[in-house]
C-alpha positions as semicolon CSV with decimal commas, in nm:
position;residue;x (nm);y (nm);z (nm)
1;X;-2,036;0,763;-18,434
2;X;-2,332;1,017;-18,563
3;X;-2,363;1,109;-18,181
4;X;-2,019;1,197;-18,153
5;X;-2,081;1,415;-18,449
6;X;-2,355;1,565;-18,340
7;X;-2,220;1,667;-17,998
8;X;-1,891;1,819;-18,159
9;X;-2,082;2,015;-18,370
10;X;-2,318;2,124;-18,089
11;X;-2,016;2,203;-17,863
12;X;-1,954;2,576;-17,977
13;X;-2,287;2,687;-17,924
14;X;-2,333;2,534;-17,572
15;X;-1,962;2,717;-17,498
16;X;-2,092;3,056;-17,615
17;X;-2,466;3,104;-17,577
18;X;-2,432;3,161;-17,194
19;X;-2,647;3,445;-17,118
20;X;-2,534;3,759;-16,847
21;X;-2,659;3,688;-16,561
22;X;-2,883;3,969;-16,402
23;X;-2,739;4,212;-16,226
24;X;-2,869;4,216;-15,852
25;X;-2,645;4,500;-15,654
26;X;-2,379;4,772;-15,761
27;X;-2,372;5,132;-15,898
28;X;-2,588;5,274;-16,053
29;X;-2,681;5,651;-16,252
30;X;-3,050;5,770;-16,290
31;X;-3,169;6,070;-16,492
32;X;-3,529;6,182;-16,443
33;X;-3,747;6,454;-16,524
34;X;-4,084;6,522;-16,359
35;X;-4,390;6,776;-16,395
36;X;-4,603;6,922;-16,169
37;X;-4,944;6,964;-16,307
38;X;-5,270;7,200;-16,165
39;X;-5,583;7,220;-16,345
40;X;-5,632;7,569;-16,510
41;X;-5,888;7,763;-16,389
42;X;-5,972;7,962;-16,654
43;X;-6,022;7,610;-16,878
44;X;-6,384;7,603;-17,056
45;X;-6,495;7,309;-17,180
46;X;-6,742;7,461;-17,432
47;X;-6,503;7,713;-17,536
48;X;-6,283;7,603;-17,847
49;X;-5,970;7,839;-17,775
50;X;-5,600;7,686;-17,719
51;X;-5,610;7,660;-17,363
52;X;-5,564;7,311;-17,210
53;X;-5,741;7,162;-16,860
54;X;-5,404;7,052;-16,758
55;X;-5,085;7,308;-16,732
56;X;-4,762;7,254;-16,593
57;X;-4,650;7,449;-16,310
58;X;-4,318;7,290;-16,226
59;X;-4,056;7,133;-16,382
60;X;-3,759;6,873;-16,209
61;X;-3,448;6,767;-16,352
62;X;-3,253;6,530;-16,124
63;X;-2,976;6,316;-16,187
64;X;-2,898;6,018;-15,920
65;X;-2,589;5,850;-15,811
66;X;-2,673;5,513;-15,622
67;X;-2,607;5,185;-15,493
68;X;-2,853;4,871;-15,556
69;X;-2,790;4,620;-15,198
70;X;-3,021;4,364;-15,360
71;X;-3,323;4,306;-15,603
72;X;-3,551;4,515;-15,359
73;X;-3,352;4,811;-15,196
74;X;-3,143;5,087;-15,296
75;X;-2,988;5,397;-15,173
76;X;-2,969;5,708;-15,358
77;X;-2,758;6,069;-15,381
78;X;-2,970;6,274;-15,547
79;X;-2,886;6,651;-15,733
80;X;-3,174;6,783;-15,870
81;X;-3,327;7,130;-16,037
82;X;-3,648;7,242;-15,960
83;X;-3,849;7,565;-16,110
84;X;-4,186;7,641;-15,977
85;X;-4,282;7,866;-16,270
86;X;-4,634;8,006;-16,102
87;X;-4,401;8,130;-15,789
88;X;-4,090;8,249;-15,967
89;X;-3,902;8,011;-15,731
90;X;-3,597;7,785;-15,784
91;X;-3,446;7,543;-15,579
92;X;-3,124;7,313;-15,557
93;X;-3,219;6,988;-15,355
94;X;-2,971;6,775;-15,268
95;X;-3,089;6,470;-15,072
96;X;-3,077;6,099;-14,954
97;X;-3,364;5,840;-15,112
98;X;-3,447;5,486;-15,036
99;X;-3,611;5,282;-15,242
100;X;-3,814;4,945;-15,199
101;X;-3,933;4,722;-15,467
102;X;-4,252;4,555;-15,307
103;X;-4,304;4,375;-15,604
104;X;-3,969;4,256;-15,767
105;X;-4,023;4,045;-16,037
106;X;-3,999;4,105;-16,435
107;X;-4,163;4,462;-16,367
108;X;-4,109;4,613;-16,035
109;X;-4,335;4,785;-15,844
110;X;-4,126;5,038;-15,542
111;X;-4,189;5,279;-15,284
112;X;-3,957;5,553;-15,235
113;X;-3,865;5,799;-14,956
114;X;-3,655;6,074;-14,950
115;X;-3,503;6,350;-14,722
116;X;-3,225;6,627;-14,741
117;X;-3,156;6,998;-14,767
118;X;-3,241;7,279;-15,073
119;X;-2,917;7,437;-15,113
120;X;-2,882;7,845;-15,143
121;X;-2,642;7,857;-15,457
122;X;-2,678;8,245;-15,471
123;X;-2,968;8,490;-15,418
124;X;-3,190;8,318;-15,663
125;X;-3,240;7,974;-15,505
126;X;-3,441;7,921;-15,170
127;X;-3,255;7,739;-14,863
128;X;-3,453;7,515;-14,638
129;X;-3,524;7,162;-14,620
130;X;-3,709;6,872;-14,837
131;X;-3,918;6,571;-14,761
132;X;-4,022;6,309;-15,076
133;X;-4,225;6,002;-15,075
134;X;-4,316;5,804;-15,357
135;X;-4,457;5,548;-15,595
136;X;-4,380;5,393;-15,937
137;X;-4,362;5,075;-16,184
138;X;-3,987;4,986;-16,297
139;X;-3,919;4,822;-16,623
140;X;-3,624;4,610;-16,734
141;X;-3,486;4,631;-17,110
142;X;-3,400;4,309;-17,240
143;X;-3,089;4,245;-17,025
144;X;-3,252;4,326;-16,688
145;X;-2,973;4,613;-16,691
146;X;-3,138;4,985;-16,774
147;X;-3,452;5,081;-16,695
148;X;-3,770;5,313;-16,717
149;X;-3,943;5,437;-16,422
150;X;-4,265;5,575;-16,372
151;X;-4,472;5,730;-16,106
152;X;-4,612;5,959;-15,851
153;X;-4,436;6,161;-15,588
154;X;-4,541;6,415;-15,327
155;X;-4,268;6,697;-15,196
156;X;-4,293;6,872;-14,923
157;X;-4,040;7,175;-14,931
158;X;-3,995;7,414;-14,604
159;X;-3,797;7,739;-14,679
160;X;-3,741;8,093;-14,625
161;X;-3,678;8,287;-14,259
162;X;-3,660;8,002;-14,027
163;X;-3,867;7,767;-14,303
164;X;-4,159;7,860;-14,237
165;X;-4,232;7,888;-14,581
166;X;-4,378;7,610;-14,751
167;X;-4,476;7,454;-15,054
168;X;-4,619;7,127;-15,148
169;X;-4,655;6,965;-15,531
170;X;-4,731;6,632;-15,675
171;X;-4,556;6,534;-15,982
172;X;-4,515;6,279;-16,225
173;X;-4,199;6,132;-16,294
174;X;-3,981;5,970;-16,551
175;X;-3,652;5,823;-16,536
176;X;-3,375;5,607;-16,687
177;X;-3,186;5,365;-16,492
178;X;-2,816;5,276;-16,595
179;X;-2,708;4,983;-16,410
């Protein structure tokens, strides 16, 4: 009779402490923001002024519309700002990425790749042509829905009369994953 109790009583919470499962493929949103940073030249270290070794010379805002296939590969549509502030120059690239997780596990370590065109909105932003590879650690929030990423990518951006213009930067990026 006391195990008939028991079990009636422990019914409810058996019923209701299910947890979501983890969510392995569908839509997703990303917002990121990256820096490019050079090394100042005119930085001394014995000199106590309020210049810094690092400054940053460009600035990314991109927000990404994407589908997740699986735990290790996604594809992304990306729409993104970018403001070299040493060269004057903006840009508008809009472009495909692909993304790997090498390591997928509670953390996930990825490779990324990326390739589309800088749009000319009007007189102020440079039309040509982008290329983007990358690297970075992924973490989960409790769920194993949103999530931070961090990491290193290298751009390669061809523009100007028959893009022959280039420029090449190395930033550090961080995002936030809605899944």
């Amino acid at each position: 009779m006391k195990q008939t109790y028991i079990l009636l009583l422990c019914l409810p919470f058996f019923c209701f402490s299910q947890i979501r499962k983890e969510k392995s493929h569908g839509l997703f949103y990303k917002l990121s923001l990256a820096a490019t940073l050079t090394i100042n030249k005119e930085y001394n270290i014995n000199i106590d002024d309020d210049d810094t070794f690092l400054n940053p010379s460009a600035y990314f805002l991109n927000n990404t519309v994407g589908y997740q296939f699986d735990k290790r590969t996604s594809l992304g549509l990306n729409f993104e700002y970018d403001y070299h502030s040493q060269q004057g120059l903006h840009f508008f690239p809009t472009y495909l990425d692909l993304r790997h997780n090498v390591i997928a596990d509670d953390d996930n370590l990825f490779v990324r790749a990326g390739y589309g065109t800088l749009l000319g909105l009007n007189k102020n932003f440079e039309k040509g042509n982008i290329y983007k590879i990358g690297i970075g650690i992924q973490t989960f929030d409790q769920n194993f829905r949103n999530s931070f990423l961090i990491g290193i990518d290298f751009t390669r951006k061809r523009f100007g009369h028959k893009t022959l213009e280039g420029l090449s930067s190395v930033s550090i990026f961080l995002e936030f994953m809605l899944f």
